[in-house]
Amino acid sequence: MAALTLRIDGQAVAVPAGSSLLAATRLAGLALPVLCHLDGLTPVGACRLCLVAIEGQSKLQPACTSEALEGQVVATNTAELRELRRMAVELFFAEGNHVCAYCVASGACELQAMAVTLGMDHSRFPYQYPLRDVDASHPLFSLDANRCILCSRCVRVCAELEGAHVWDIAGRGRHCRLVAGLDQPWGEVDACTSCGQCVEACPTGALFHKDDSTAEKHPHPIRALQLRRVHDLPPRPDP
Amino acid sequence: MATVGALPRPREPAGELAQGSPVTPGRQLRCCTASGCRAGGAGPLIEALRQAQAVADPAANGLVIKSVGCLRLCSRGPLLAWDGPGGPALFALGSTDPGTAPGAAIGPEQARALVLAAATAPGPDTLAALDLEAWRPQALLPEGSPSPGPSPVGVASAPPPSPGGIGLTWDQMDLDHPFFALQQPLVLLHCGWIDPDSIEEALALGTYGQWRRCRSDLSPEAVRAMVHRSGLRGRGGAGYPTGLKWDTVALQPPGPRFVVCNADEGDPGAFMDRSVLEGDPHRLLEGLAIAAFAVGAESGFLYVRAEYPLAIERLRRALKQAHQKGILGPGTGLELELRVGAGAYVCGEETALLQSIQGQRGQPRPRPPYPAQSGLWGAPTLINNVETLAVVPAILRRGAEWFAAIGTDTSKGTKVFSLSGAVRRTGLVEVPMGTSLRTVVETMGGGVPAAPGSPGGGVKAVQTGGPSGGCIPAHLLDTPVDYESLQALGSAMGSGGMVVVGEAMAMPELARHFMHFSVEESCGKCLPCRAGTVQLEQLLDRLLAGLAEPGELDQLEQLCRMVKATSLCGLGQAAPNPVLSALRHFRAEFLAACRAESPRAAFAREPFPAGPALGPLPGGRP
């Protein structure tokens, strides 16, 4: 298999050709913050947290959708990028209704973890307190749109892995919202197989098991690893 | 200079004109029926004129009354151009009541007088002397008035106008005025001359001739080389070299390819592409066909916004006519299809547009891969703006060197601008690249009338590039209009909308207006555009309400930079430009809108410490 080398944050790293910059960064042993990316799903580059600076390019590029190229010099953790990421997380918190203290996902929430990692202890931007709905019509799961960050992981996992395409995003701009079926109550959507993968994929407490209460949502113990092994890294040669 | 003002006479090689030109068949009344003049009642007007001709003297039979595209000076519409002895001449119908469309107010007698005058007047002056008031509809005339006589241009026998009702004005436009005289039409060469619904007129002027030539005499490589040498750059805003884009598509591995015409013109204040679509749709189709030939595509799409119903109607008809004539469609190697947008501004962004054509949600996706590599259904796709494609036939006809000689070193050819806002003369101008803003706005557009009581008055700024561009203050009006110069000032050429701002407009207000547009039109896919623009608009709201403190301007600027640096597509990346450019050139106005800083705010303004270096995330997924 063809390999290529590039330099990320000063360290040289060799990666299989065709790897994304995100995969390359991880191979270099570095962490990049992501919210919309989930190993195994088509990357969309929507959360803008994995933006990196590539030498010779004036625009920052999302690592999840950019292909690693031979000889690239990439910076993933500059002061500018840290500040931009912090502002992004502030915007995430300000645009929805994220109340960690009451949230089913507290302690297992990727948005919460991101805030901690990036040192975001409060938002400088005023909270928008949008009026959003809760859909508890499904027998097993619920959707609390207040906590949705529109990462579209559920949309992709349902369409790409389960093949049911129950979820989609409706509306535009700040009026974007997650809809089930043809904008129906989730419980009425025949296409839903109740597989629960959307709940697993959700980075926050927007999609959750009904029997979970505050801080009781936990990530599936091995699902993420399985997905990564299958899809994200180029296949390893058989021994 | 052979211009006839807004109606620059087509300057074609003699050979093509000789084969029966519809431009000078004797006496002709060309009525602009494009959207601008339609608003002034051009539809009822041309209907009234045709009916009047049917019942008028046989003397009027020699007059051709036809519907044409934009006659340029939109603010005076409905416009009528007259060809005849001593012509052409341009006339504007107006009404004394600003709430009434003049074209709809014309009475049958008035229409008859107008038709007769146009058919018999020995020169433009006689036609200009026509007093429509004398032919006011009977119902509005005082009891017992004698009915208007048949004399078409005389005023002596006409009854006195009644005091009530709506008066019509009839003015001749000065075609030697710089607004007309400085125009150099390439894209709009036939616009205003031909009937857009008639393929015969287009064919008679040589349209589709270069498409035929491509197929019989030229190789795709030769066509691409010509476009390359011409120095043509994309007219949609980014200014990417067109020849390079065509090469990129053509050089992709063998397989199907598509061409797409981006006619989703959405910038507020921009109506150049609409005028091409409404005035000369066949020229665009020819340009698109040539592009398809040059890159090896066998099918293509025209994506027109739904808000342009007349453009869609005319384009659809043009496409049908070209199919019937066997110029496009089966057997010609090119199938073109029209797609109508659904009201999303973001679908003017190329990747979102392609998604929309595919029937998906109109959202941009990260580039690369560029559409030239992977576009419609994964195939290499060439996507060009209307004006870019419409100028291609002229480049082929007159040669790349001829085109490259017009304009500046880096920006070749002409550019169509739609001039609107507080300016005296609103309308469509096509000028060589490198023309100064002052020439366009003041010499041609006539500047801004001074407000009563203010000594200076005039232009305060010019907003170019719509919600993706910025404003250029009056003292920089001598800037030449080309891609680089406008960018250096923090604005952008954009697609060609030029909104002139008068002294009365507060710049923070204008910035908020454009930010509100971006908030409404953000697709919501990426965070900075979806949530950042909302916060920006609210910061501007606070400022305009007098609640903001000077420190908040820093926050405004910081967030602007964040949205600009991190948004996914051009819409988000450019959304802060109106604010940033207004801050750059009119900061004093923003500061004046702030209230005094409180000690608490001074404390809150302390910068936050940057977060610690990233390690593995605690909790959550690996």
CSV table of N, CA and C in Angstrom, one decimal, chain B residues 192-276:
chain,number,residue,atom,x,y,z
B,192,GLY,N,-32.2,44.4,-25.8
B,192,GLY,CA,-32.8,45.7,-26.1
B,192,GLY,C,-33.0,45.9,-27.6
B,193,TRP,N,-32.4,45.0,-28.4
B,193,TRP,CA,-32.6,45.1,-29.8
B,193,TRP,C,-33.5,44.0,-30.4
B,194,ILE,N,-33.3,42.8,-29.8
B,194,ILE,CA,-34.0,41.7,-30.4
B,194,ILE,C,-35.2,41.3,-29.5
B,195,ASP,N,-36.2,40.6,-30.1
B,195,ASP,CA,-37.3,40.1,-29.4
B,195,ASP,C,-36.8,38.8,-28.7
B,196,PRO,N,-36.7,38.7,-27.4
B,196,PRO,CA,-36.1,37.5,-26.8
B,196,PRO,C,-37.0,36.3,-27.0
B,197,ASP,N,-38.2,36.4,-27.5
B,197,ASP,CA,-39.0,35.3,-27.7
B,197,ASP,C,-38.9,34.8,-29.2
B,198,SER,N,-38.0,35.4,-29.9
B,198,SER,CA,-37.9,35.1,-31.4
B,198,SER,C,-36.5,34.5,-31.7
B,199,ILE,N,-36.4,33.3,-32.0
B,199,ILE,CA,-35.1,32.7,-32.3
B,199,ILE,C,-34.7,33.2,-33.7
B,200,GLU,N,-35.6,33.6,-34.5
B,200,GLU,CA,-35.3,34.1,-35.8
B,200,GLU,C,-34.4,35.3,-35.7
B,201,GLU,N,-34.9,36.2,-34.9
B,201,GLU,CA,-34.1,37.5,-34.7
B,201,GLU,C,-32.7,37.2,-34.2
B,202,ALA,N,-32.6,36.3,-33.2
B,202,ALA,CA,-31.3,35.9,-32.7
B,202,ALA,C,-30.4,35.3,-33.7
B,203,LEU,N,-31.0,34.4,-34.5
B,203,LEU,CA,-30.3,33.8,-35.6
B,203,LEU,C,-29.8,34.8,-36.6
B,204,ALA,N,-30.7,35.7,-36.9
B,204,ALA,CA,-30.3,36.7,-38.0
B,204,ALA,C,-29.1,37.6,-37.5
B,205,LEU,N,-28.9,37.7,-36.2
B,205,LEU,CA,-27.8,38.5,-35.7
B,205,LEU,C,-26.6,37.6,-35.4
B,206,GLY,N,-26.7,36.4,-35.9
B,206,GLY,CA,-25.5,35.5,-35.8
B,206,GLY,C,-25.4,34.6,-34.5
B,207,THR,N,-26.4,34.7,-33.7
B,207,THR,CA,-26.4,33.8,-32.5
B,207,THR,C,-26.4,32.3,-33.0
B,208,TYR,N,-25.7,31.5,-32.2
B,208,TYR,CA,-25.5,30.1,-32.5
B,208,TYR,C,-24.5,29.9,-33.7
B,209,GLY,N,-24.0,31.0,-34.3
B,209,GLY,CA,-23.0,30.8,-35.3
B,209,GLY,C,-21.7,30.2,-34.8
B,210,GLN,N,-21.3,30.7,-33.6
B,210,GLN,CA,-20.1,30.1,-33.0
B,210,GLN,C,-20.2,28.7,-32.6
B,211,TRP,N,-21.4,28.4,-32.2
B,211,TRP,CA,-21.7,27.0,-31.7
B,211,TRP,C,-21.6,26.1,-33.0
B,212,ARG,N,-22.1,26.5,-34.1
B,212,ARG,CA,-22.0,25.8,-35.3
B,212,ARG,C,-20.5,25.6,-35.7
B,213,ARG,N,-19.8,26.8,-35.6
B,213,ARG,CA,-18.4,26.8,-36.0
B,213,ARG,C,-17.6,25.9,-35.1
B,214,CYS,N,-17.9,25.8,-33.8
B,214,CYS,CA,-17.3,24.9,-32.9
B,214,CYS,C,-17.4,23.5,-33.5
B,215,ARG,N,-18.6,23.1,-33.8
B,215,ARG,CA,-18.8,21.7,-34.2
B,215,ARG,C,-18.2,21.4,-35.6
B,216,SER,N,-18.1,22.4,-36.4
B,216,SER,CA,-17.6,22.1,-37.8
B,216,SER,C,-16.1,22.3,-37.9
B,217,ASP,N,-15.6,23.4,-37.3
B,217,ASP,CA,-14.3,23.8,-37.6
B,217,ASP,C,-13.3,23.7,-36.4
B,218,LEU,N,-13.8,23.8,-35.2
B,218,LEU,CA,-12.9,23.9,-34.1
B,218,LEU,C,-12.8,22.6,-33.3
B,219,SER,N,-11.6,22.5,-32.6
B,219,SER,CA,-11.5,21.4,-31.7
B,219,SER,C,-11.7,22.0,-30.3
B,220,PRO,N,-12.2,21.1,-29.4
B,220,PRO,CA,-12.4,21.6,-28.0
B,220,PRO,C,-11.1,22.2,-27.4
B,221,GLU,N,-9.9,21.7,-27.8
B,221,GLU,CA,-8.7,22.3,-27.3
B,221,GLU,C,-8.6,23.7,-27.8
B,222,ALA,N,-8.9,24.0,-29.0
B,222,ALA,CA,-8.8,25.3,-29.6
B,222,ALA,C,-9.7,26.3,-28.9
B,223,VAL,N,-10.9,25.8,-28.6
B,223,VAL,CA,-11.9,26.7,-28.0
B,223,VAL,C,-11.4,27.0,-26.6
B,224,ARG,N,-10.9,26.0,-25.9
B,224,ARG,CA,-10.4,26.3,-24.5
B,224,ARG,C,-9.2,27.2,-24.5
B,225,ALA,N,-8.3,27.0,-25.6
B,225,ALA,CA,-7.2,27.9,-25.7
B,225,ALA,C,-7.6,29.4,-25.9
B,226,MET,N,-8.6,29.5,-26.7
B,226,MET,CA,-9.1,30.9,-26.9
B,226,MET,C,-9.6,31.5,-25.7
B,227,VAL,N,-10.4,30.8,-24.9
B,227,VAL,CA,-11.0,31.3,-23.7
B,227,VAL,C,-9.8,31.6,-22.7
B,228,HIS,N,-8.8,30.7,-22.7
B,228,HIS,CA,-7.7,30.9,-21.8
B,228,HIS,C,-7.0,32.2,-22.2
B,229,ARG,N,-6.7,32.4,-23.5
B,229,ARG,CA,-5.9,33.6,-23.9
B,229,ARG,C,-6.7,34.8,-23.7
B,230,SER,N,-8.1,34.7,-23.7
B,230,SER,CA,-8.9,36.0,-23.6
B,230,SER,C,-8.7,36.5,-22.2
B,231,GLY,N,-8.3,35.7,-21.2
B,231,GLY,CA,-8.1,36.2,-19.8
B,231,GLY,C,-9.5,36.3,-19.1
B,232,LEU,N,-10.5,35.7,-19.7
B,232,LEU,CA,-11.8,35.8,-19.0
B,232,LEU,C,-11.8,35.2,-17.6
B,233,ARG,N,-12.4,35.9,-16.7
B,233,ARG,CA,-12.5,35.4,-15.3
B,233,ARG,C,-14.0,35.3,-14.9
B,234,GLY,N,-14.3,34.4,-14.0
B,234,GLY,CA,-15.7,34.1,-13.6
B,234,GLY,C,-16.4,35.4,-13.2
B,235,ARG,N,-17.6,35.6,-13.7
B,235,ARG,CA,-18.3,36.8,-13.3
B,235,ARG,C,-19.2,36.6,-12.1
B,236,GLY,N,-19.2,35.4,-11.5
B,236,GLY,CA,-20.1,35.2,-10.4
B,236,GLY,C,-19.6,35.8,-9.1
B,237,GLY,N,-18.3,36.2,-9.1
B,237,GLY,CA,-17.8,36.9,-7.9
B,237,GLY,C,-16.4,36.5,-7.5
B,238,ALA,N,-16.1,35.2,-7.7
B,238,ALA,CA,-14.7,34.8,-7.2
B,238,ALA,C,-13.7,35.2,-8.2
B,239,GLY,N,-14.0,35.3,-9.5
B,239,GLY,CA,-13.0,35.7,-10.5
B,239,GLY,C,-12.0,34.7,-10.8
B,240,TYR,N,-12.5,33.4,-10.8
B,240,TYR,CA,-11.5,32.3,-11.1
B,240,TYR,C,-11.4,32.3,-12.6
B,241,PRO,N,-10.1,32.1,-13.1
B,241,PRO,CA,-9.9,32.1,-14.6
B,241,PRO,C,-10.7,31.0,-15.3
B,242,THR,N,-11.6,31.5,-16.2
B,242,THR,CA,-12.5,30.6,-16.8
B,242,THR,C,-11.8,29.5,-17.6
B,243,GLY,N,-10.8,29.9,-18.4
B,243,GLY,CA,-10.0,28.9,-19.2
B,243,GLY,C,-9.5,27.8,-18.4
B,244,LEU,N,-9.0,28.1,-17.2
B,244,LEU,CA,-8.4,27.2,-16.3
B,244,LEU,C,-9.4,26.2,-15.8
B,245,LYS,N,-10.6,26.7,-15.5
B,245,LYS,CA,-11.7,25.9,-15.0
B,245,LYS,C,-12.1,24.9,-16.1
B,246,TRP,N,-12.2,25.4,-17.3
B,246,TRP,CA,-12.6,24.5,-18.4
B,246,TRP,C,-11.6,23.4,-18.6
B,247,ASP,N,-10.3,23.8,-18.5
B,247,ASP,CA,-9.2,22.8,-18.7
B,247,ASP,C,-9.3,21.8,-17.6
B,248,THR,N,-9.5,22.2,-16.4
B,248,THR,CA,-9.6,21.2,-15.3
B,248,THR,C,-10.7,20.2,-15.6
B,249,VAL,N,-11.8,20.7,-16.0
B,249,VAL,CA,-12.9,19.7,-16.3
B,249,VAL,C,-12.6,18.8,-17.5
B,250,ALA,N,-12.0,19.4,-18.5
B,250,ALA,CA,-11.8,18.7,-19.7
B,250,ALA,C,-10.7,17.6,-19.5
B,251,LEU,N,-9.8,17.9,-18.6
B,251,LEU,CA,-8.6,17.0,-18.4
B,251,LEU,C,-8.9,15.9,-17.4
B,252,GLN,N,-10.1,15.8,-16.9
B,252,GLN,CA,-10.4,14.7,-16.0
B,252,GLN,C,-10.4,13.4,-16.7
B,253,PRO,N,-10.3,12.3,-16.0
B,253,PRO,CA,-10.3,11.0,-16.7
B,253,PRO,C,-11.6,10.8,-17.6
B,254,PRO,N,-11.5,10.0,-18.6
B,254,PRO,CA,-12.6,9.9,-19.5
B,254,PRO,C,-13.9,9.4,-18.8
B,255,GLY,N,-15.0,9.9,-19.3
B,255,GLY,CA,-16.3,9.5,-18.6
B,255,GLY,C,-17.3,10.7,-18.9
B,256,PRO,N,-18.5,10.5,-18.4
B,256,PRO,CA,-19.5,11.6,-18.6
B,256,PRO,C,-19.1,12.9,-17.8
B,257,ARG,N,-19.5,14.0,-18.4
B,257,ARG,CA,-19.3,15.3,-17.8
B,257,ARG,C,-20.6,16.1,-17.9
B,258,PHE,N,-20.7,17.1,-17.1
B,258,PHE,CA,-21.9,18.0,-17.1
B,258,PHE,C,-21.4,19.4,-17.2
B,259,VAL,N,-22.3,20.2,-17.8
B,259,VAL,CA,-22.1,21.7,-17.7
B,259,VAL,C,-23.3,22.2,-17.0
B,260,VAL,N,-23.1,23.3,-16.2
B,260,VAL,CA,-24.2,23.9,-15.4
B,260,VAL,C,-24.1,25.4,-15.5
B,261,CYS,N,-25.2,26.0,-15.8
B,261,CYS,CA,-25.2,27.5,-15.8
B,261,CYS,C,-25.8,27.9,-14.5
B,262,ASN,N,-25.1,28.7,-13.7
B,262,ASN,CA,-25.6,29.2,-12.4
B,262,ASN,C,-26.3,30.5,-12.7
B,263,ALA,N,-27.6,30.4,-12.7
B,263,ALA,CA,-28.5,31.6,-12.9
B,263,ALA,C,-29.3,31.8,-11.6
B,264,ASP,N,-28.7,31.5,-10.5
B,264,ASP,CA,-29.4,31.7,-9.2
B,264,ASP,C,-28.9,33.0,-8.6
B,265,GLU,N,-29.2,34.1,-9.3
B,265,GLU,CA,-28.7,35.4,-8.9
B,265,GLU,C,-29.5,35.9,-7.7
B,266,GLY,N,-28.8,35.9,-6.6
B,266,GLY,CA,-29.6,36.2,-5.4
B,266,GLY,C,-29.2,37.4,-4.6
B,267,ASP,N,-28.1,38.0,-5.0
B,267,ASP,CA,-27.6,39.2,-4.2
B,267,ASP,C,-28.6,40.3,-4.3
B,268,PRO,N,-29.0,40.9,-3.1
B,268,PRO,CA,-29.9,42.0,-3.2
B,268,PRO,C,-29.2,43.1,-4.0
B,269,GLY,N,-30.0,43.7,-4.9
B,269,GLY,CA,-29.5,44.8,-5.8
B,269,GLY,C,-28.8,44.3,-7.0
B,270,ALA,N,-28.8,43.0,-7.3
B,270,ALA,CA,-28.2,42.5,-8.5
B,270,ALA,C,-29.2,42.0,-9.5
B,271,PHE,N,-29.2,42.5,-10.7
B,271,PHE,CA,-30.1,42.0,-11.7
B,271,PHE,C,-29.5,42.0,-13.1
B,272,MET,N,-28.2,41.8,-13.1
B,272,MET,CA,-27.5,41.7,-14.4
B,272,MET,C,-27.9,40.4,-15.1
B,273,ASP,N,-27.8,39.3,-14.4
B,273,ASP,CA,-28.1,38.0,-15.0
B,273,ASP,C,-29.5,37.9,-15.5
B,274,ARG,N,-30.4,38.5,-14.7
B,274,ARG,CA,-31.8,38.5,-15.0
B,274,ARG,C,-32.0,39.2,-16.4
B,275,SER,N,-31.3,40.3,-16.6
B,275,SER,CA,-31.5,41.0,-17.8
B,275,SER,C,-31.0,40.2,-19.0
B,276,VAL,N,-29.9,39.5,-18.8
B,276,VAL,CA,-29.4,38.6,-19.9
B,276,VAL,C,-30.5,37.5,-20.2
